[in-house]
């Protein structure tokens, strides 16, 4: 049986892991970024809610005449997937074991972690966590040409997060208990990626220093992990995408300085304690600023990400975020408009908020009125401009940058409106 895993636009780590599991089980499996139906079964790995509204993907699923199973991060909301795509089943959550069972036995209520239609009803079985030991991922030959924010690939060191951030689906997808891989397995896998030409890797999409959390020596295990990865890749070729500000200390930051490209990225999100509370971040602005200063004292560069347009964010809250950025002297700044990923706390907040009070839809009537932006778009645009001028190395905003920031704000605004409308559609159907 020929199985094609389609991971649109980029080879996600999850799609490579599933490919490796299937190859190890004897399937003739191919991983591609193209919508290709030259196969018996299609596994469509989707990571963005926007994929559900992509006409190319919708057409492909409708007309492929193949069995199509959908998995990936969006599988946390299978009812919406089955409402939008003409797929045969959804593989919910961690798919290593359920994908194998589905391919071997076909759709059945006995398989954990799948959803499928049965007449007018959607049957959904409870997902189970997968084992952390597994074969090598299926690595495509052109992986070295992939560039995801500077890295060829993001690799996984553990699953789960002890946080409960309201906009994030990681805890729901992987659970609150941290399950870590053995350092030896991670290192062998990295050597395999290197053999395929990978030059830059990023480790773990969640909070990296939670590696081996819950076990004694968790901190030294994380440092040992970084050191071992650096020995294979070279320290300037390793990056760590995200860290919680309450899970760093001097030893961890020194290890980041010594064994990685020397940057830490904090999800700061807001300068308003009231919004941080609404986001369920579990930290306040003081904790955020302390973690930034500590990293700077340890010789680590700091990137900070911020979210604007939370449903409860007032102009006053937004001003506090601008003030925070002025005080923080960050080395780089990333701005997102709050995206209500289905089944998150943020999605529930958005569904309870009337459009007339939701910055995603309200018209901006202030400084950028002439640009015809929504309030969220205006804040996203303004904060990018502000961030550029308040970084540790302030830069002049060129005309080209101004236009790029404006385009980015408009694109994000349009995407978040589309996702919000999708949510509202399924609330009306009483699915959510
Ligand atoms: S700490 Fe990061 S991974 Fe964990 S819930 Fe918050 S945003 Fe998600």
Short mmCIF file of C-alpha atoms and ligand atoms in Angstrom, two decimals:
data_model
loop_
_atom_site.label_atom_id
_atom_site.label_comp_id
_atom_site.label_asym_id
_atom_site.label_seq_id
_atom_site.Cartn_x
_atom_site.Cartn_y
_atom_site.Cartn_z
CA UNK A 1 0.00 0.00 0.00
CA UNK A 2 1.44 3.36 -1.02
CA UNK A 3 0.95 6.15 1.52
CA UNK A 4 1.68 9.79 0.76
CA UNK A 5 2.08 12.25 3.62
CA UNK A 6 1.35 15.76 2.41
CA UNK A 7 2.66 18.56 4.59
CA UNK A 8 1.70 21.72 2.67
CA UNK A 9 4.38 24.42 2.32
CA UNK A 10 6.89 22.95 4.77
CA UNK A 11 8.10 19.64 6.10
CA UNK A 12 6.87 19.72 9.68
CA UNK A 13 8.73 17.66 12.23
CA UNK A 14 5.50 15.81 13.07
CA UNK A 15 5.01 14.74 9.45
CA UNK A 16 8.57 13.40 9.36
CA UNK A 17 8.02 11.49 12.62
CA UNK A 18 4.85 9.83 11.30
CA UNK A 19 6.65 9.05 8.04
CA UNK A 20 9.44 7.33 9.99
CA UNK A 21 6.98 5.25 12.00
CA UNK A 22 5.18 4.11 8.81
CA UNK A 23 8.40 3.33 6.97
CA UNK A 24 9.61 1.29 9.93
CA UNK A 25 6.32 -0.65 9.84
CA UNK A 26 6.92 -1.57 6.20
CA UNK A 27 4.70 0.92 4.37
CA UNK A 28 5.76 2.39 1.04
CA UNK A 29 5.65 5.98 2.26
CA UNK A 30 6.50 9.30 0.62
CA UNK A 31 6.61 12.74 2.25
CA UNK A 32 5.90 15.76 0.06
CA UNK A 33 4.92 19.42 0.35
CA UNK A 34 2.87 19.22 -2.85
CA UNK A 35 -0.80 18.24 -3.14
CA UNK A 36 -0.25 14.92 -4.89
CA UNK A 37 -2.80 12.12 -5.35
CA UNK A 38 -0.46 9.53 -6.89
CA UNK A 39 -1.01 7.12 -4.01
CA UNK A 40 -3.46 4.76 -2.31
CA UNK A 41 -3.89 6.75 0.88
CA UNK A 42 -3.24 10.41 1.64
CA UNK A 43 -2.23 11.60 5.10
CA UNK A 44 -2.74 15.34 5.12
CA UNK A 45 -0.71 16.98 7.87
CA UNK A 46 -2.11 20.44 8.62
CA UNK A 47 -0.72 22.92 11.15
CA UNK A 48 -2.84 26.05 10.62
CA UNK A 49 -6.57 26.66 10.89
CA UNK A 50 -6.20 28.70 7.70
CA UNK A 51 -5.47 25.46 5.81
CA UNK A 52 -9.15 24.60 6.25
CA UNK A 53 -10.09 27.66 4.21
CA UNK A 54 -7.42 27.19 1.55
CA UNK A 55 -9.28 26.53 -1.71
CA UNK A 56 -6.42 24.44 -3.14
CA UNK A 57 -6.51 22.09 -0.15
CA UNK A 58 -10.31 21.93 -0.12
CA UNK A 59 -10.43 21.12 -3.84
CA UNK A 60 -7.70 18.54 -3.49
CA UNK A 61 -9.51 16.69 -0.70
CA UNK A 62 -12.83 16.83 -2.56
CA UNK A 63 -11.44 15.59 -5.87
CA UNK A 64 -8.55 13.29 -4.97
CA UNK A 65 -10.67 10.07 -5.11
CA UNK A 66 -8.35 8.65 -2.50
CA UNK A 67 -8.82 7.86 1.16
CA UNK A 68 -7.76 11.02 3.00
CA UNK A 69 -6.89 11.12 6.69
CA UNK A 70 -6.12 14.49 8.27
CA UNK A 71 -3.69 14.93 11.17
CA UNK A 72 -1.31 17.53 12.60
CA UNK A 73 -1.79 20.36 15.12
CA UNK A 74 -5.25 21.29 13.83
CA UNK A 75 -6.52 17.80 14.69
CA UNK A 76 -7.44 19.13 18.14
CA UNK A 77 -10.75 20.29 16.59
CA UNK A 78 -11.86 17.34 14.43
CA UNK A 79 -15.51 18.41 14.16
CA UNK A 80 -14.50 21.59 12.34
CA UNK A 81 -12.14 19.64 10.06
CA UNK A 82 -14.85 17.14 9.12
CA UNK A 83 -17.26 20.04 8.61
CA UNK A 84 -14.88 21.85 6.25
CA UNK A 85 -13.03 19.06 4.43
CA UNK A 86 -14.40 15.96 2.75
CA UNK A 87 -11.88 13.79 4.61
CA UNK A 88 -12.49 10.19 5.67
CA UNK A 89 -11.15 10.54 9.20
CA UNK A 90 -9.12 12.78 11.48
CA UNK A 91 -6.18 11.49 13.49
CA UNK A 92 -6.46 13.39 16.76
CA UNK A 93 -3.38 14.51 18.68
CA UNK A 94 -0.24 12.37 18.72
CA UNK A 95 -0.68 10.14 15.69
CA UNK A 96 2.12 7.59 15.86
CA UNK A 97 0.03 4.67 17.07
CA UNK A 98 -3.42 5.62 15.76
CA UNK A 99 -2.12 6.21 12.21
CA UNK A 100 -0.63 2.73 12.11
CA UNK A 101 -3.85 1.20 13.47
CA UNK A 102 -5.93 3.14 10.95
CA UNK A 103 -3.78 2.06 8.00
CA UNK A 104 -3.71 -1.57 9.14
CA UNK A 105 -7.37 -1.97 10.10
CA UNK A 106 -9.39 0.85 8.51
CA UNK A 107 -11.75 3.15 10.41
CA UNK A 108 -13.03 1.65 13.64
CA UNK A 109 -14.35 2.88 16.97
CA UNK A 110 -11.76 0.64 18.60
CA UNK A 111 -8.88 2.87 17.48
CA UNK A 112 -8.03 5.54 20.06
CA UNK A 113 -7.62 9.12 18.88
CA UNK A 114 -9.61 9.28 15.66
CA UNK A 115 -12.78 11.04 14.49
CA UNK A 116 -15.00 10.13 11.55
CA UNK A 117 -18.51 10.57 10.21
CA UNK A 118 -21.17 7.95 10.78
CA UNK A 119 -24.30 9.12 8.92
CA UNK A 120 -25.09 12.52 10.50
CA UNK A 121 -23.06 11.87 13.58
CA UNK A 122 -19.34 12.43 14.23
CA UNK A 123 -17.74 9.64 16.22
CA UNK A 124 -14.73 10.72 18.23
CA UNK A 125 -12.50 8.34 20.20
CA UNK A 126 -10.23 9.46 23.02
CA UNK A 127 -6.58 10.04 22.04
CA UNK A 128 -3.76 8.43 23.99
CA UNK A 129 -0.21 9.72 24.42
CA UNK A 130 2.33 8.06 22.11
CA UNK A 131 5.56 6.42 23.22
CA UNK A 132 8.60 8.70 23.14
CA UNK A 133 10.87 5.98 21.70
CA UNK A 134 10.50 5.71 17.94
CA UNK A 135 12.42 5.10 14.74
CA UNK A 136 14.24 7.86 12.84
CA UNK A 137 11.98 10.38 11.11
CA UNK A 138 11.48 10.14 7.36
CA UNK A 139 13.86 12.90 6.25
CA UNK A 140 13.33 14.36 2.77
CA UNK A 141 16.40 14.72 0.55
CA UNK A 142 15.91 18.48 0.18
CA UNK A 143 15.51 19.19 3.91
CA UNK A 144 18.68 21.30 3.89
CA UNK A 145 16.92 23.85 1.66
CA UNK A 146 14.10 24.40 4.14
CA UNK A 147 14.23 27.60 6.19
CA UNK A 148 11.88 27.97 9.14
CA UNK A 149 12.91 31.18 10.87
CA UNK A 150 16.57 30.43 10.24
CA UNK A 151 16.52 26.69 11.03
CA UNK A 152 16.24 23.81 8.57
CA UNK A 153 14.21 21.84 11.06
CA UNK A 154 12.71 22.05 14.56
CA UNK A 155 13.34 18.89 16.53
CA UNK A 156 11.47 17.64 19.54
CA UNK A 157 13.16 16.98 22.89
CA UNK A 158 10.00 16.54 24.95
CA UNK A 159 6.21 16.82 24.78
CA UNK A 160 3.79 18.67 27.02
CA UNK A 161 3.76 21.97 28.87
CA UNK A 162 2.99 22.83 32.46
CA UNK A 163 1.72 26.26 31.37
CA UNK A 164 -1.89 27.09 30.63
CA UNK A 165 -1.63 30.10 28.30
CA UNK A 166 -5.11 30.79 27.00
CA UNK A 167 -4.08 31.31 23.37
CA UNK A 168 -1.95 28.16 23.11
CA UNK A 169 -3.01 24.64 22.23
CA UNK A 170 0.18 22.83 23.30
CA UNK A 171 -1.08 21.73 26.77
CA UNK A 172 -4.31 20.42 25.28
CA UNK A 173 -2.55 18.66 22.41
CA UNK A 174 0.32 17.11 24.37
CA UNK A 175 -0.95 17.34 27.96
CA UNK A 176 0.44 18.98 31.10
CA UNK A 177 2.82 16.18 31.98
CA UNK A 178 6.28 16.53 30.47
CA UNK A 179 7.47 13.43 28.60
CA UNK A 180 11.11 13.72 27.57
CA UNK A 181 13.19 11.78 25.09
CA UNK A 182 16.54 10.29 26.04
CA UNK A 183 19.51 12.48 25.17
CA UNK A 184 21.05 9.57 23.23
CA UNK A 185 17.94 9.33 21.00
CA UNK A 186 17.92 13.07 20.36
CA UNK A 187 21.61 13.08 19.48
CA UNK A 188 21.32 10.09 17.13
CA UNK A 189 18.41 11.78 15.38
CA UNK A 190 20.34 15.04 15.00
CA UNK A 191 23.27 13.12 13.50
CA UNK A 192 20.82 11.63 11.00
CA UNK A 193 19.49 15.08 10.07
CA UNK A 194 23.07 16.26 9.69
CA UNK A 195 23.79 13.33 7.39
CA UNK A 196 20.96 14.66 5.17
CA UNK A 197 22.67 18.05 4.99
CA UNK A 198 20.88 19.91 7.80
CA UNK A 199 23.06 22.77 9.02
CA UNK A 200 20.86 24.68 11.48
CA UNK A 201 18.40 23.19 13.95
CA UNK A 202 16.04 24.65 16.50
CA UNK A 203 15.09 22.58 19.49
CA UNK A 204 11.57 22.03 20.74
CA UNK A 205 8.64 24.28 19.90
CA UNK A 206 7.57 24.56 23.55
CA UNK A 207 9.50 25.68 26.60
CA UNK A 208 12.90 24.12 26.12
CA UNK A 209 14.09 24.19 29.74
CA UNK A 210 11.16 21.98 30.76
CA UNK A 211 13.20 19.09 29.35
CA UNK A 212 13.13 16.27 31.94
CA UNK A 213 10.88 18.45 34.14
CA UNK A 214 9.52 16.50 37.06
CA UNK A 215 12.70 14.46 37.43
CA UNK A 216 15.52 15.36 39.79
CA UNK A 217 18.42 17.04 37.95
CA UNK A 218 16.05 18.53 35.38
CA UNK A 219 18.21 21.64 35.04
CA UNK A 220 21.48 19.78 34.56
CA UNK A 221 19.77 17.42 32.09
CA UNK A 222 18.78 20.42 29.96
CA UNK A 223 22.32 21.79 30.06
CA UNK A 224 23.73 18.37 29.18
CA UNK A 225 21.27 18.18 26.28
CA UNK A 226 22.38 21.54 24.88
CA UNK A 227 26.02 20.58 25.20
CA UNK A 228 25.47 17.25 23.44
CA UNK A 229 23.56 18.88 20.56
CA UNK A 230 26.22 21.58 20.20
CA UNK A 231 28.92 18.93 19.93
CA UNK A 232 27.16 17.54 16.84
CA UNK A 233 25.96 20.70 15.15
CA UNK A 234 28.40 23.35 16.38
CA UNK A 235 27.04 25.78 18.94
CA UNK A 236 26.28 28.60 16.48
CA UNK A 237 23.97 26.29 14.54
CA UNK A 238 21.56 25.55 17.38
CA UNK A 239 18.73 27.82 18.47
CA UNK A 240 16.03 27.66 21.10
CA UNK A 241 12.75 29.14 19.96
CA UNK A 242 10.78 29.75 23.14
CA UNK A 243 11.36 29.90 26.86
CA UNK A 244 9.09 30.72 29.75
CA UNK A 245 10.48 33.57 31.83
CA UNK A 246 9.84 31.60 35.02
CA UNK A 247 11.98 28.65 33.89
CA UNK A 248 15.36 30.31 33.40
CA UNK A 249 18.21 31.00 35.78
CA UNK A 250 21.87 31.96 35.46
CA UNK A 251 23.11 28.42 34.79
CA UNK A 252 20.54 27.83 32.05
CA UNK A 253 21.24 31.20 30.45
CA UNK A 254 25.00 30.60 30.54
CA UNK A 255 24.43 27.26 28.81
CA UNK A 256 22.31 29.02 26.17
CA UNK A 257 25.13 31.52 25.69
CA UNK A 258 27.79 28.81 25.42
CA UNK A 259 26.02 26.02 23.49
CA UNK A 260 23.59 27.78 21.17
CA UNK A 261 23.61 30.80 18.88
CA UNK A 262 23.22 32.84 22.09
CA UNK A 263 19.65 34.03 21.89
CA UNK A 264 16.68 33.41 24.13
CA UNK A 265 13.11 34.09 22.97
CA UNK A 266 10.55 34.95 25.62
CA UNK A 267 6.80 35.03 25.13
CA UNK A 268 6.28 38.38 26.89
CA UNK A 269 2.89 38.93 25.22
CA UNK A 270 1.82 42.15 26.99
CA UNK A 271 2.98 44.94 29.27
CA UNK A 272 -0.35 44.92 31.10
CA UNK A 273 -0.72 42.67 34.14
CA UNK A 274 -4.45 42.62 33.62
CA UNK A 275 -4.03 41.20 30.10
CA UNK A 276 -1.34 38.75 31.26
CA UNK A 277 -3.90 37.50 33.76
CA UNK A 278 -6.57 37.20 31.06
CA UNK A 279 -4.04 35.28 28.98
CA UNK A 280 -3.37 32.94 31.94
CA UNK A 281 0.35 33.46 31.52
CA UNK A 282 1.07 32.81 35.18
CA UNK A 283 3.64 35.62 35.30
CA UNK A 284 3.46 39.42 35.56
CA UNK A 285 5.39 42.27 33.95
CA UNK A 286 7.89 42.40 36.78
CA UNK A 287 8.80 38.74 36.23
CA UNK A 288 9.10 39.42 32.50
CA UNK A 289 11.45 42.38 32.94
CA UNK A 290 13.55 40.50 35.53
CA UNK A 291 14.04 37.57 33.11
CA UNK A 292 15.05 39.95 30.30
CA UNK A 293 17.60 41.71 32.55
CA UNK A 294 18.98 38.39 33.80
CA UNK A 295 19.53 37.17 30.22
CA UNK A 296 21.21 40.44 29.29
CA UNK A 297 23.50 40.19 32.34
CA UNK A 298 24.40 36.63 31.28
CA UNK A 299 25.45 37.79 27.82
CA UNK A 300 22.42 36.33 26.03
CA UNK A 301 20.53 38.28 23.38
CA UNK A 302 16.80 38.52 23.98
CA UNK A 303 13.92 38.36 21.53
CA UNK A 304 10.46 39.08 22.86
CA UNK A 305 7.13 38.22 21.31
CA UNK A 306 3.97 40.23 21.95
CA UNK A 307 0.30 39.65 21.24
CA UNK A 308 -2.03 42.54 20.49
CA UNK A 309 -5.79 42.61 20.07
CA UNK A 310 -6.78 40.25 22.90
CA UNK A 311 -10.55 40.66 23.28
CA UNK A 312 -10.14 42.45 26.63
CA UNK A 313 -7.18 44.65 25.64
CA UNK A 314 -8.05 48.32 26.19
CA UNK A 315 -6.13 51.30 24.75
CA UNK A 316 -4.64 51.68 28.25
CA UNK A 317 -3.39 48.07 28.24
CA UNK A 318 -1.88 48.63 24.83
CA UNK A 319 -0.05 51.76 26.06
CA UNK A 320 1.44 49.66 28.89
CA UNK A 321 2.83 47.26 26.27
CA UNK A 322 4.44 50.17 24.42
CA UNK A 323 5.93 51.41 27.70
CA UNK A 324 7.23 47.93 28.46
CA UNK A 325 9.01 47.77 25.12
CA UNK A 326 10.62 51.16 25.79
CA UNK A 327 12.00 49.91 29.11
CA UNK A 328 13.11 46.43 28.01
CA UNK A 329 15.80 47.16 25.36
CA UNK A 330 15.05 43.91 23.56
CA UNK A 331 17.30 42.78 20.74
CA UNK A 332 14.40 41.69 18.56
CA UNK A 333 10.64 41.99 18.74
CA UNK A 334 7.86 39.90 17.17
CA UNK A 335 4.24 41.03 17.07
CA UNK A 336 1.16 38.88 16.49
CA UNK A 337 -2.53 39.64 16.48
CA UNK A 338 -4.33 37.29 18.91
CA UNK A 339 -5.49 34.27 16.87
CA UNK A 340 -8.31 32.29 18.47
CA UNK A 341 -7.20 28.71 17.81
CA UNK A 342 -10.34 26.57 18.20
CA UNK A 343 -10.85 24.91 21.58
CA UNK A 344 -8.51 27.28 23.40
CA UNK A 345 -9.54 29.61 26.21
CA UNK A 346 -8.97 32.55 23.85
CA UNK A 347 -11.40 31.05 21.34
CA UNK A 348 -14.06 30.88 24.05
CA UNK A 349 -13.37 34.50 24.99
CA UNK A 350 -13.68 35.57 21.37
CA UNK A 351 -16.97 33.68 20.99
CA UNK A 352 -18.35 35.52 24.02
CA UNK A 353 -17.26 38.90 22.61
CA UNK A 354 -19.54 40.78 20.25
CA UNK A 355 -17.86 41.92 17.02
CA UNK A 356 -18.57 45.52 18.04
CA UNK A 357 -16.27 45.08 21.06
CA UNK A 358 -13.65 42.83 19.43
CA UNK A 359 -10.54 44.72 18.23
CA UNK A 360 -10.29 42.18 15.39
CA UNK A 361 -13.35 43.85 13.84
CA UNK A 362 -13.62 47.36 15.27
CA UNK A 363 -12.51 50.21 13.06
CA UNK A 364 -9.39 52.07 14.13
CA UNK A 365 -10.22 55.75 14.53
CA UNK A 366 -6.91 57.05 15.86
CA UNK A 367 -3.55 58.02 14.39
CA UNK A 368 -3.73 55.61 11.42
CA UNK A 369 -7.36 56.30 10.48
CA UNK A 370 -6.40 57.12 6.91
CA UNK A 371 -4.97 53.59 6.44
CA UNK A 372 -8.39 52.03 7.10
CA UNK A 373 -7.24 49.43 9.59
CA UNK A 374 -9.04 47.52 12.30
CA UNK A 375 -7.96 48.28 15.86
CA UNK A 376 -5.92 45.03 16.06
CA UNK A 377 -4.19 45.80 12.76
CA UNK A 378 -3.39 49.35 13.89
CA UNK A 379 -1.85 48.07 17.14
CA UNK A 380 0.13 45.41 15.28
CA UNK A 381 1.42 48.01 12.81
CA UNK A 382 2.14 50.62 15.48
CA UNK A 383 3.94 48.15 17.75
CA UNK A 384 6.20 46.99 14.92
CA UNK A 385 7.18 50.62 14.25
CA UNK A 386 7.61 51.30 17.95
CA UNK A 387 9.62 48.10 18.48
CA UNK A 388 12.03 48.98 15.69
CA UNK A 389 12.79 52.30 17.36
CA UNK A 390 13.07 50.89 20.89
CA UNK A 391 15.33 47.90 20.29
CA UNK A 392 18.76 47.67 21.94
CA UNK A 393 20.13 48.85 18.58
CA UNK A 394 17.40 51.26 17.46
CA UNK A 395 16.89 51.43 13.73
CA UNK A 396 15.37 54.02 11.45
CA UNK A 397 12.10 52.89 9.87
CA UNK A 398 12.69 53.02 6.14
CA UNK A 399 9.87 53.43 3.66
CA UNK A 400 10.31 49.79 2.68
CA UNK A 401 9.99 48.66 6.31
CA UNK A 402 6.95 50.85 6.84
CA UNK A 403 5.23 49.17 3.88
CA UNK A 404 6.31 45.68 5.01
CA UNK A 405 4.95 46.28 8.55
CA UNK A 406 1.69 47.57 7.13
CA UNK A 407 1.33 44.58 4.83
CA UNK A 408 2.08 42.21 7.70
CA UNK A 409 -0.51 43.85 9.96
CA UNK A 410 -3.16 43.70 7.23
CA UNK A 411 -2.39 40.06 6.46
CA UNK A 412 -2.54 39.03 10.11
CA UNK A 413 -5.78 40.98 10.56
CA UNK A 414 -7.35 39.27 7.57
CA UNK A 415 -6.22 35.81 8.74
CA UNK A 416 -7.52 36.30 12.28
CA UNK A 417 -10.88 37.57 10.98
CA UNK A 418 -11.18 34.45 8.80
CA UNK A 419 -10.41 32.14 11.74
CA UNK A 420 -12.87 34.02 13.95
CA UNK A 421 -15.64 33.70 11.35
CA UNK A 422 -14.96 29.96 11.14
CA UNK A 423 -15.27 29.68 14.92
CA UNK A 424 -18.52 31.64 14.87
CA UNK A 425 -19.90 29.39 12.13
CA UNK A 426 -19.35 26.29 14.28
CA UNK A 427 -20.71 27.95 17.40
CA UNK A 428 -23.92 28.50 15.45
CA UNK A 429 -23.92 24.80 14.64
CA UNK A 430 -23.48 24.09 18.39
CA UNK A 431 -20.27 22.18 17.63
CA UNK A 432 -18.25 24.45 19.95
S1 LIG B 1 4.38 28.26 28.07
FE1 LIG B 1 4.45 28.22 25.82
S2 LIG B 1 3.92 26.12 25.24
FE2 LIG B 1 3.32 26.38 27.38
S3 LIG B 1 1.17 26.97 27.33
FE3 LIG B 1 2.34 28.87 27.38
S4 LIG B 1 2.66 29.43 25.22
FE4 LIG B 1 2.01 27.27 25.27
#
